[in-house]
Short mmCIF file of C-alpha atoms in Angstrom, two decimals:
data_model
loop_
_atom_site.label_atom_id
_atom_site.label_comp_id
_atom_site.label_asym_id
_atom_site.label_seq_id
_atom_site.Cartn_x
_atom_site.Cartn_y
_atom_site.Cartn_z
CA MET A 752 0.00 0.00 0.00
CA LYS A 753 2.73 2.47 0.99
CA ARG A 754 4.86 1.53 -1.97
CA LEU A 755 2.01 2.01 -4.40
CA LEU A 756 1.02 5.29 -2.78
CA ALA A 757 4.59 6.54 -3.21
CA ILE A 758 4.57 5.53 -6.87
CA VAL A 759 1.24 7.22 -7.49
CA ILE A 760 2.44 10.47 -5.94
CA ALA A 761 5.67 10.29 -7.93
CA VAL A 762 3.75 9.92 -11.17
CA LEU A 763 1.57 12.89 -10.35
CA VAL A 764 4.50 15.05 -9.36
CA PHE A 765 6.51 14.32 -12.47
CA SER A 766 3.73 14.38 -15.03
CA PRO A 767 2.74 18.07 -14.86
CA ILE A 768 6.37 19.02 -15.39
CA ALA A 769 6.30 16.98 -18.50
CA VAL A 770 3.13 18.53 -19.79
CA ALA A 771 3.72 22.23 -19.27
CA ALA A 772 2.19 23.83 -22.29
CA PRO A 773 4.21 26.14 -24.45
CA ASP A 774 2.69 29.57 -24.73
CA HIS A 775 2.81 29.87 -28.46
CA ALA A 776 -0.32 30.66 -30.36
CA HIS A 777 -1.41 28.14 -32.92
CA GLU A 778 -0.20 29.23 -36.32
CA GLY A 779 -1.85 26.63 -38.43
CA GLU A 780 -3.57 26.88 -41.75
CA SER A 781 -5.83 29.86 -42.08
CA ALA A 782 -9.52 29.40 -41.69
CA ALA A 783 -11.97 31.14 -43.98
CA LEU A 784 -12.04 34.17 -41.76
CA SER A 785 -8.41 34.40 -40.80
CA GLU A 786 -4.95 34.63 -42.20
CA PRO A 787 -1.73 33.06 -41.02
CA LEU A 788 0.00 34.76 -38.09
CA GLY A 789 -3.26 35.43 -36.40
CA GLU A 790 -4.74 38.38 -38.31
CA ALA A 791 -8.43 38.10 -39.03
CA THR A 792 -10.39 39.69 -41.84
CA PRO A 793 -14.06 39.75 -40.94
CA ALA A 794 -16.70 40.13 -43.61
CA PRO A 795 -18.89 43.26 -43.54
CA ASN A 796 -21.17 43.38 -40.51
CA GLU A 797 -19.14 40.82 -38.65
CA ALA A 798 -16.79 40.80 -35.69
CA VAL A 799 -14.02 38.29 -35.11
CA VAL A 800 -12.61 37.85 -31.63
CA ARG A 801 -9.50 35.91 -30.73
CA VAL A 802 -10.22 33.94 -27.58
CA SER A 803 -7.40 32.27 -25.69
CA GLY A 804 -7.77 28.58 -24.98
CA VAL A 805 -10.68 27.81 -27.29
CA VAL A 806 -9.44 24.42 -28.42
CA CYS A 807 -12.33 22.20 -27.38
CA SER A 808 -15.64 22.74 -29.12
CA PHE A 809 -17.63 20.75 -26.56
CA CYS A 810 -16.23 23.04 -23.87
CA SER A 811 -16.69 26.25 -25.83
CA GLN A 812 -20.44 25.92 -26.29
CA GLY A 813 -20.83 28.40 -23.49
CA LEU A 814 -19.52 31.05 -25.84
CA GLN A 815 -22.22 30.39 -28.38
CA LYS A 816 -24.84 30.10 -25.68
CA LYS A 817 -23.92 33.45 -24.11
CA LEU A 818 -23.21 35.40 -27.29
CA SER A 819 -26.19 34.30 -29.38
CA LYS A 820 -28.56 35.97 -26.90
CA LEU A 821 -27.10 39.43 -27.47
CA PRO A 822 -29.55 41.74 -29.26
CA PHE A 823 -27.14 42.89 -31.97
CA VAL A 824 -26.26 39.35 -33.09
CA ASP A 825 -27.73 38.26 -36.42
CA ARG A 826 -28.96 34.79 -35.54
CA SER A 827 -29.85 34.02 -39.16
CA LYS A 828 -26.18 33.40 -39.98
CA TYR A 829 -23.87 30.61 -38.82
CA LYS A 830 -25.18 28.77 -35.76
CA LYS A 831 -27.44 31.32 -34.13
CA GLY A 832 -25.10 34.03 -35.34
CA ILE A 833 -21.90 32.55 -33.94
CA HIS A 834 -19.09 30.51 -35.47
CA VAL A 835 -16.31 29.08 -33.31
CA SER A 836 -13.09 27.93 -34.96
CA ILE A 837 -11.11 25.84 -32.51
CA GLU A 838 -8.27 25.57 -35.01
CA ASP A 839 -7.61 29.30 -34.84
CA GLN A 840 -9.20 30.24 -31.52
CA LEU A 841 -11.39 32.70 -33.40
CA VAL A 842 -15.03 33.42 -32.68
CA THR A 843 -16.99 35.07 -35.49
CA ILE A 844 -20.09 37.06 -34.61
CA ALA A 845 -22.61 38.01 -37.29
CA LEU A 846 -23.97 41.48 -36.60
CA LYS A 847 -27.29 43.08 -37.39
CA PRO A 848 -26.58 46.12 -39.60
CA ASP A 849 -29.07 48.34 -37.78
CA LEU A 850 -27.78 47.77 -34.24
CA ALA A 851 -24.49 48.91 -32.73
CA LEU A 852 -22.03 46.34 -31.44
CA ASP A 853 -21.31 46.55 -27.71
CA LEU A 854 -17.83 45.02 -27.57
CA ALA A 855 -17.59 45.37 -23.78
CA LEU A 856 -20.69 43.23 -23.48
CA VAL A 857 -19.23 40.67 -25.90
CA TYR A 858 -16.05 40.46 -23.83
CA ASP A 859 -18.07 40.12 -20.64
CA LYS A 860 -20.13 37.26 -22.08
CA MET A 861 -16.97 35.51 -23.23
CA ARG A 862 -15.50 35.71 -19.75
CA SER A 863 -18.67 34.30 -18.24
CA GLY A 864 -18.42 31.58 -20.89
CA GLY A 865 -15.10 30.56 -19.39
CA TYR A 866 -12.58 32.21 -21.70
CA GLU A 867 -10.52 35.36 -22.12
CA PRO A 868 -10.85 37.50 -25.28
CA SER A 869 -7.52 38.88 -26.42
CA LYS A 870 -8.19 40.85 -29.60
CA ALA A 871 -11.10 41.82 -31.82
CA TRP A 872 -11.58 42.83 -35.43
CA VAL A 873 -14.86 44.53 -36.26
CA ALA A 874 -16.03 45.26 -39.80
CA ASN A 875 -18.77 47.77 -40.54
CA ALA A 876 -21.26 47.55 -43.41
CA GLU A 877 -18.67 48.96 -45.82
CA GLY A 878 -16.07 46.41 -44.76
CA ASP A 879 -13.84 48.88 -42.92
CA ILE A 880 -12.08 47.06 -40.11
CA ALA A 881 -11.38 48.44 -36.63
CA ILE A 882 -9.12 46.56 -34.23
CA PHE A 883 -9.47 46.39 -30.46
CA ASP A 884 -7.19 45.01 -27.78
CA ALA A 885 -7.92 42.75 -24.82
CA SER A 886 -9.37 45.63 -22.81
CA GLY A 887 -11.68 46.62 -25.64
CA ALA A 888 -9.73 49.77 -26.47
CA PRO A 889 -9.13 50.64 -30.15
CA CYS A 890 -5.63 49.96 -31.37
CA GLY A 891 -3.65 49.60 -34.56
CA SER A 892 -2.91 46.46 -36.49
CA ASP A 893 0.19 45.90 -34.37
CA CYS A 894 -1.64 45.74 -31.05
CA SER A 895 -1.18 42.60 -29.02
CA MET B 136 9.03 -5.47 -11.11
CA ARG B 137 6.36 -5.39 -13.77
CA LEU B 138 4.54 -2.64 -11.84
CA ARG B 139 7.73 -0.61 -11.56
CA LEU B 140 8.43 -0.87 -15.26
CA PHE B 141 4.88 0.10 -16.07
CA VAL B 142 4.93 3.23 -13.90
CA ILE B 143 8.32 4.23 -15.27
CA GLY B 144 6.83 3.80 -18.72
CA ILE B 145 4.05 6.22 -17.87
CA CYS B 146 6.57 8.78 -16.63
CA ILE B 147 8.62 8.50 -19.80
CA TRP B 148 5.64 8.65 -22.06
CA SER B 149 4.08 11.69 -20.39
CA PRO B 150 6.61 14.28 -21.55
CA VAL B 151 5.75 13.76 -25.17
CA SER B 152 2.03 13.50 -24.55
CA ALA B 153 1.03 16.95 -23.47
CA LEU B 154 -2.39 18.49 -23.08
CA ALA B 155 -5.81 16.94 -22.60
CA HIS B 156 -9.60 17.02 -22.59
CA GLN B 157 -12.27 15.77 -20.24
CA PRO B 158 -15.84 14.53 -20.30
CA VAL B 159 -18.98 16.34 -19.30
CA MET B 160 -18.29 16.19 -15.59
CA ASP B 161 -15.01 18.03 -15.74
CA MET B 162 -14.11 20.48 -18.47
CA ALA B 163 -17.69 21.05 -19.57
CA PRO B 164 -19.73 22.92 -18.76
CA ARG B 165 -17.17 25.56 -17.92
CA TRP B 166 -19.53 28.46 -18.47
CA GLN B 167 -21.38 30.38 -15.80
CA ASP B 168 -24.79 28.83 -14.96
CA GLY B 169 -24.02 25.82 -17.14
CA TYR B 170 -25.26 22.39 -16.22
CA GLY B 171 -25.09 18.87 -17.53
CA PHE B 172 -26.13 15.28 -17.04
CA GLN B 173 -24.52 12.00 -17.86
CA ILE B 174 -25.66 8.39 -17.77
CA ARG B 175 -22.86 5.90 -17.62
CA HIS B 176 -22.91 2.14 -17.37
CA GLU B 177 -19.90 0.23 -16.11
CA TYR B 178 -19.37 -3.47 -15.84
CA TYR B 179 -16.60 -5.52 -14.30
CA GLY B 180 -16.15 -8.91 -12.79
CA SER B 181 -14.25 -12.14 -12.90
CA ALA B 182 -14.36 -15.83 -12.05
CA SER B 183 -10.63 -15.76 -11.50
CA LEU B 184 -9.54 -16.29 -7.92
CA ARG B 185 -6.34 -14.72 -6.66
CA SER B 186 -4.24 -14.88 -3.55
CA ARG B 187 -1.96 -11.86 -3.38
CA GLY B 188 -0.36 -11.63 -6.81
CA ASP B 189 -1.09 -15.17 -7.94
CA ARG B 190 -4.01 -16.82 -9.61
CA ILE B 191 -5.10 -19.88 -7.63
CA ALA B 192 -7.42 -22.82 -8.12
CA ASN B 193 -11.13 -22.08 -7.79
CA PRO B 194 -12.85 -25.40 -7.06
CA LEU B 195 -15.99 -23.76 -5.63
CA GLY B 196 -16.48 -21.59 -8.67
CA ARG B 197 -16.21 -18.34 -6.76
CA GLU B 198 -16.98 -15.34 -8.94
CA ARG B 199 -18.15 -11.75 -8.77
CA PHE B 200 -19.79 -9.57 -11.42
CA VAL B 201 -21.05 -6.03 -10.96
CA HIS B 202 -23.12 -3.72 -13.15
CA LYS B 203 -23.34 -0.07 -12.15
CA THR B 204 -25.46 2.51 -13.94
CA TRP B 205 -24.53 6.01 -12.85
CA LEU B 206 -26.65 9.12 -13.09
CA GLU B 207 -24.31 12.08 -12.83
CA GLY B 208 -24.96 15.80 -12.87
CA VAL B 209 -23.06 19.05 -12.63
CA TYR B 210 -23.90 22.69 -12.10
CA THR B 211 -21.32 25.41 -12.78
CA PHE B 212 -21.60 28.56 -10.71
CA ASP B 213 -18.65 29.90 -12.63
CA ARG B 214 -15.75 28.05 -14.19
CA ALA B 215 -13.87 27.97 -10.88
CA LYS B 216 -16.72 26.61 -8.76
CA ARG B 217 -19.01 23.67 -9.47
CA ILE B 218 -21.09 21.12 -7.68
CA THR B 219 -21.57 17.56 -8.88
CA PHE B 220 -23.57 14.51 -7.89
CA LYS B 221 -23.19 10.85 -8.80
CA LEU B 222 -25.79 8.24 -7.95
CA PRO B 223 -25.35 4.61 -8.98
CA TYR B 224 -27.88 1.85 -9.50
CA ILE B 225 -26.05 -1.39 -8.74
CA ASP B 226 -26.82 -4.92 -9.86
CA GLN B 227 -24.31 -7.36 -8.38
CA MET B 228 -23.86 -11.11 -8.02
CA ARG B 229 -21.24 -13.33 -6.54
CA VAL B 230 -20.54 -16.90 -5.58
CA LYS B 231 -19.07 -16.93 -2.10
CA ASP B 232 -17.39 -19.63 -0.07
CA ILE B 233 -19.75 -20.25 2.85
CA GLY B 234 -18.95 -23.26 4.98
CA GLY B 235 -16.98 -24.93 2.23
CA ALA B 236 -19.70 -24.58 -0.40
CA GLY B 237 -20.12 -22.08 -3.20
CA VAL B 238 -23.26 -20.03 -2.48
CA ARG B 239 -24.69 -17.63 -5.04
CA GLN B 240 -25.80 -14.21 -3.79
CA ASP B 241 -27.52 -11.42 -5.73
CA GLU B 242 -28.49 -7.88 -4.85
CA SER B 243 -29.57 -4.76 -6.66
CA GLY B 244 -30.66 -1.26 -5.82
CA LEU B 245 -29.55 2.33 -5.47
CA GLY B 246 -26.02 2.82 -4.21
CA ASP B 247 -24.38 5.60 -2.25
CA LEU B 248 -24.78 9.20 -3.39
CA ILE B 249 -21.54 11.10 -4.01
CA ILE B 250 -21.53 14.89 -3.88
CA GLY B 251 -18.44 16.80 -4.94
CA VAL B 252 -17.41 20.44 -5.14
CA PRO B 253 -14.78 20.82 -7.88
CA LEU B 254 -12.75 23.99 -7.47
CA LYS B 255 -10.65 24.85 -10.49
CA ARG B 256 -8.05 27.31 -11.58
CA TYR B 257 -7.87 27.78 -15.33
CA ARG B 258 -5.12 29.03 -17.52
CA ASN B 259 -5.93 29.98 -21.10
CA LYS B 260 -3.01 30.96 -23.25
CA GLY B 261 -3.04 31.07 -27.03
CA ALA B 262 -3.92 27.64 -28.36
CA ASN B 263 -3.74 25.91 -25.00
CA THR B 264 -6.04 25.60 -22.05
CA SER B 265 -5.31 23.89 -18.77
CA ASN B 266 -6.63 23.73 -15.26
CA TRP B 267 -5.74 22.55 -11.80
CA GLY B 268 -8.55 21.28 -9.67
CA ILE B 269 -9.20 20.21 -6.13
CA THR B 270 -12.42 18.39 -5.30
CA PRO B 271 -13.63 17.60 -1.80
CA SER B 272 -16.34 14.94 -1.85
CA ILE B 273 -18.71 13.23 0.49
CA ARG B 274 -20.34 9.83 -0.01
CA LEU B 275 -23.68 9.44 1.70
CA PRO B 276 -25.08 6.01 2.64
CA THR B 277 -28.17 6.04 0.42
CA GLY B 278 -27.66 2.40 -0.56
CA LYS B 279 -29.13 -0.39 1.52
CA SER B 280 -26.76 -2.01 3.98
CA GLY B 281 -28.91 -4.93 5.11
CA GLY B 282 -28.86 -8.56 4.03
CA ASP B 283 -26.08 -11.00 3.24
CA PHE B 284 -24.81 -9.06 0.25
CA PRO B 285 -25.40 -5.36 0.93
CA ILE B 286 -25.01 -2.62 -1.66
CA SER B 287 -23.51 -0.18 0.86
CA ASP B 288 -21.51 -0.43 4.05
CA GLY B 289 -23.70 2.34 5.44
CA SER B 290 -20.96 4.81 6.17
CA VAL B 291 -20.45 8.49 5.43
CA ASP B 292 -17.15 8.65 3.57
CA LEU B 293 -14.93 11.60 2.75
CA GLY B 294 -12.89 12.07 -0.40
CA LEU B 295 -10.41 14.50 -1.86
CA SER B 296 -8.96 14.64 -5.34
CA VAL B 297 -6.33 16.77 -7.00
CA SER B 298 -6.40 16.97 -10.77
CA TYR B 299 -4.66 18.59 -13.69
CA SER B 300 -5.89 18.61 -17.25
CA ALA B 301 -4.85 20.38 -20.38
CA GLU B 302 -5.54 20.48 -24.08
CA GLY B 303 -3.83 22.20 -26.94
CA TYR B 304 -1.08 22.14 -29.52
CA PRO B 305 2.23 21.46 -27.77
CA ILE B 306 4.37 20.96 -30.85
CA PRO B 307 4.81 24.03 -33.10
CA GLY B 308 5.77 21.92 -36.08
CA LEU B 309 2.57 19.91 -35.86
CA PRO B 310 -0.24 22.47 -35.89
CA ARG B 311 -2.91 19.82 -36.42
CA PHE B 312 -1.63 17.58 -33.65
CA LYS B 313 -3.80 18.45 -30.69
CA LEU B 314 -3.08 16.60 -27.48
CA TYR B 315 -5.10 16.05 -24.40
CA GLN B 316 -4.31 14.81 -20.91
CA LEU B 317 -5.83 14.41 -17.51
CA TYR B 318 -4.30 13.40 -14.18
CA ASP B 319 -6.50 12.81 -11.19
CA LEU B 320 -5.17 11.64 -7.83
CA TYR B 321 -7.79 10.91 -5.21
CA TYR B 322 -8.16 9.54 -1.72
CA TRP B 323 -11.29 8.15 -0.07
CA HIS B 324 -11.45 7.82 3.67
CA ASN B 325 -13.95 5.03 4.26
CA ARG B 326 -15.35 5.28 7.74
CA LYS B 327 -16.99 2.54 9.76
CA GLY B 328 -20.62 2.07 8.83
CA ALA B 329 -23.57 -0.15 9.62
CA ARG B 330 -23.04 -3.47 11.42
CA GLY B 331 -19.40 -2.64 11.99
CA MET B 332 -18.53 -2.78 8.29
CA ASN B 333 -15.49 -0.83 7.13
CA GLU B 334 -14.38 -1.09 3.52
CA GLY B 335 -10.95 0.44 4.02
CA ASP B 336 -9.39 3.59 2.60
CA GLU B 337 -8.64 3.92 -1.10
CA VAL B 338 -6.11 5.88 -3.11
CA GLY B 339 -6.22 6.07 -6.88
CA LEU B 340 -4.67 7.74 -9.86
CA ASP B 341 -6.31 8.12 -13.27
CA VAL B 342 -4.32 9.18 -16.28
CA ASN B 343 -5.96 9.92 -19.63
CA ILE B 344 -3.75 10.85 -22.53
CA GLY B 345 -4.96 11.19 -26.07
CA ILE B 346 -5.33 13.02 -29.30
CA HIS B 347 -8.11 14.93 -31.02
CA PRO B 348 -7.72 13.63 -34.57
CA PHE B 349 -10.95 14.95 -36.03
CA HIS B 350 -13.12 18.00 -35.59
CA ASP B 351 -15.49 19.73 -37.99
CA ASP B 352 -16.36 23.32 -37.15
CA GLN B 353 -19.43 23.42 -39.33
CA SER B 354 -21.21 20.47 -37.79
CA ASN B 355 -19.43 20.79 -34.43
CA THR B 356 -18.62 17.11 -34.51
CA GLY B 357 -15.43 15.42 -33.45
CA VAL B 358 -13.60 12.45 -32.02
CA PHE B 359 -11.07 11.97 -29.25
CA LEU B 360 -8.92 8.87 -28.95
CA MET B 361 -7.28 8.32 -25.59
CA TRP B 362 -5.50 5.82 -23.44
CA ASP B 363 -6.40 5.37 -19.81
CA VAL B 364 -4.28 4.15 -16.92
CA SER B 365 -6.02 3.55 -13.59
CA VAL B 366 -4.00 2.78 -10.49
CA ARG B 367 -5.76 1.72 -7.30
CA ALA B 368 -4.64 0.73 -3.82
CA ILE B 369 -7.39 -0.20 -1.39
CA GLU B 370 -6.97 -1.27 2.19
CA ALA B 371 -8.39 -4.65 3.12
CA PRO B 372 -11.95 -4.42 4.47
CA ASN B 373 -12.55 -5.61 7.98
CA ALA B 374 -14.05 -9.01 8.70
CA ALA B 375 -17.53 -7.59 9.21
CA THR B 376 -17.71 -6.17 5.68
CA LEU B 377 -20.15 -8.01 3.42
CA THR B 378 -20.10 -5.73 0.37
CA THR B 379 -18.07 -6.42 -2.77
CA ALA B 380 -15.14 -4.50 -1.31
CA SER B 381 -11.87 -6.39 -1.41
CA GLY B 382 -8.54 -4.83 -0.64
CA GLY B 383 -5.62 -4.91 -2.98
CA GLU B 384 -3.56 -3.10 -5.56
CA ARG B 385 -4.22 -3.02 -9.26
CA ILE B 386 -3.47 -1.26 -12.48
CA HIS B 387 -5.93 -1.32 -15.35
CA THR B 388 -5.32 0.24 -18.70
CA GLY B 389 -7.06 0.50 -22.03
CA PRO B 390 -8.46 2.65 -24.83
CA ILE B 391 -11.14 5.33 -24.72
CA ILE B 392 -13.10 6.79 -27.59
CA VAL B 393 -15.11 9.98 -27.25
CA VAL B 394 -17.47 11.19 -29.96
CA TYR B 395 -19.29 14.49 -29.67
CA LYS B 396 -21.81 16.46 -31.63
CA ASN B 397 -22.80 19.90 -30.42
CA ASN B 398 -23.63 19.54 -26.73
CA ILE B 399 -23.86 15.73 -26.65
CA MET B 400 -20.91 13.51 -25.91
CA PHE B 401 -20.58 9.72 -26.05
CA ARG B 402 -17.72 7.94 -24.32
CA ALA B 403 -16.73 4.25 -24.32
CA GLU B 404 -13.88 2.64 -22.39
CA TYR B 405 -12.37 -0.79 -22.11
CA LYS B 406 -9.72 -1.54 -19.50
CA PHE B 407 -7.83 -4.71 -18.81
CA PRO B 408 -5.69 -5.55 -15.80
CA VAL B 409 -1.93 -5.40 -16.14
CA TYR B 410 -1.21 -5.77 -12.43
CA GLN B 411 -3.39 -7.23 -9.70
CA LYS B 412 -2.59 -8.07 -6.13
CA THR B 413 -5.26 -8.99 -3.63
CA TYR B 414 -5.02 -8.91 0.13
CA GLY B 415 -6.00 -12.42 1.03
CA VAL B 416 -8.04 -14.65 -1.26
CA SER B 417 -10.42 -12.74 -3.50
CA ASN B 418 -11.83 -12.63 -6.98
CA ALA B 419 -9.88 -10.52 -9.44
CA ARG B 420 -11.43 -7.28 -10.62
CA GLY B 421 -11.40 -8.53 -14.20
CA ASP B 422 -11.88 -6.52 -17.36
CA GLU B 423 -13.80 -3.25 -17.11
CA PHE B 424 -16.24 -1.83 -19.65
CA SER B 425 -17.86 1.58 -19.49
CA VAL B 426 -20.16 3.44 -21.86
CA GLY B 427 -21.76 6.78 -21.21
CA ILE B 428 -23.62 9.60 -22.84
CA GLY B 429 -23.68 13.14 -21.53
CA VAL B 430 -25.27 16.42 -22.43
CA ALA B 431 -24.33 19.94 -21.34
CA PHE B 432 -26.51 23.04 -21.42
#
């Protein structure tokens, strides 16, 4: 019993060291809404938000659940207005053209969904793109 | 020696097998006010009789087979605080040596209710997510403890687990190679219950390591393939204990497949013993099968 307990503890102690995750962002193939190196190009009347840690779709349903209820989300597109790409950690939100996006509310819903938004790209009806940082403040294309 | 080699093998394998995923009762639902249910059926048993590490003759045909159907639920206050319940329905049979004769005994009914409070600390960074968790639990004696083959020993038991799980892309050169892992170390303090029964304390370690080879964003459908290692060490029950409890040490291992679509997840496991040591003469645990389906809202 003692020997096995010691082995079990040893396994647990050593394993997390072995599994420490590198902090790199995934730089895989671009999805339809994104480009390599993490820049997104939303279509007109859409917002794309980079959300750290969205790698499990079963776990990220909370994002869709929380975001799809927002009044400015166009639920006729995607799945109730939301598309989650776990390959790129990007969440696309279809927007109603006649209602203003409340990005602070989007960020708040994402946090209550269990994740942290890190950057957002918002395209207006003309396709002009504005970029926002993790706090929701406007920033240039080089913002983190 | 075989046990030592096996555990060393796990340690060596772990460094290249980073980052994991978990079923409905752990990683999902991780959103505020989320909840979920899961029904899971597990089956194990054997007609193999063992004395310590050796298989021995079984002239009386002693055997033990157990079916457990679990109803499990979770409510997430926020991702760091949850509450879970697990309630089994147990259908068990055994052939026991009573006075030099093999006597068949059967029993079925609700088992003991387990309530847990998982407390988690998440870390989301880029394409990786991980969490540490600590879960105090209590097992309430809702199962019947009467008769010759009781479902429960009638005690209030206390448990504590420490877990780590992670999922993501650990290898920059392999952007499609998403790995998943879970470690859960737990301890159950089994207190003395009805009729003087005491099943003995239990310590266990579960390791799940796997890959996420397929996912489709459009249909939100995917598959996980994993390998499970379960290590258990259970103190010998006292002489008054009439339940299926039997002390010993064991390691089971085997494959897991998880298939999900939207908010529904199906999970199937098969585990076989690679190390078994009983305290005294007892039936082996045997192969283990488990299938479950869960839904999160």
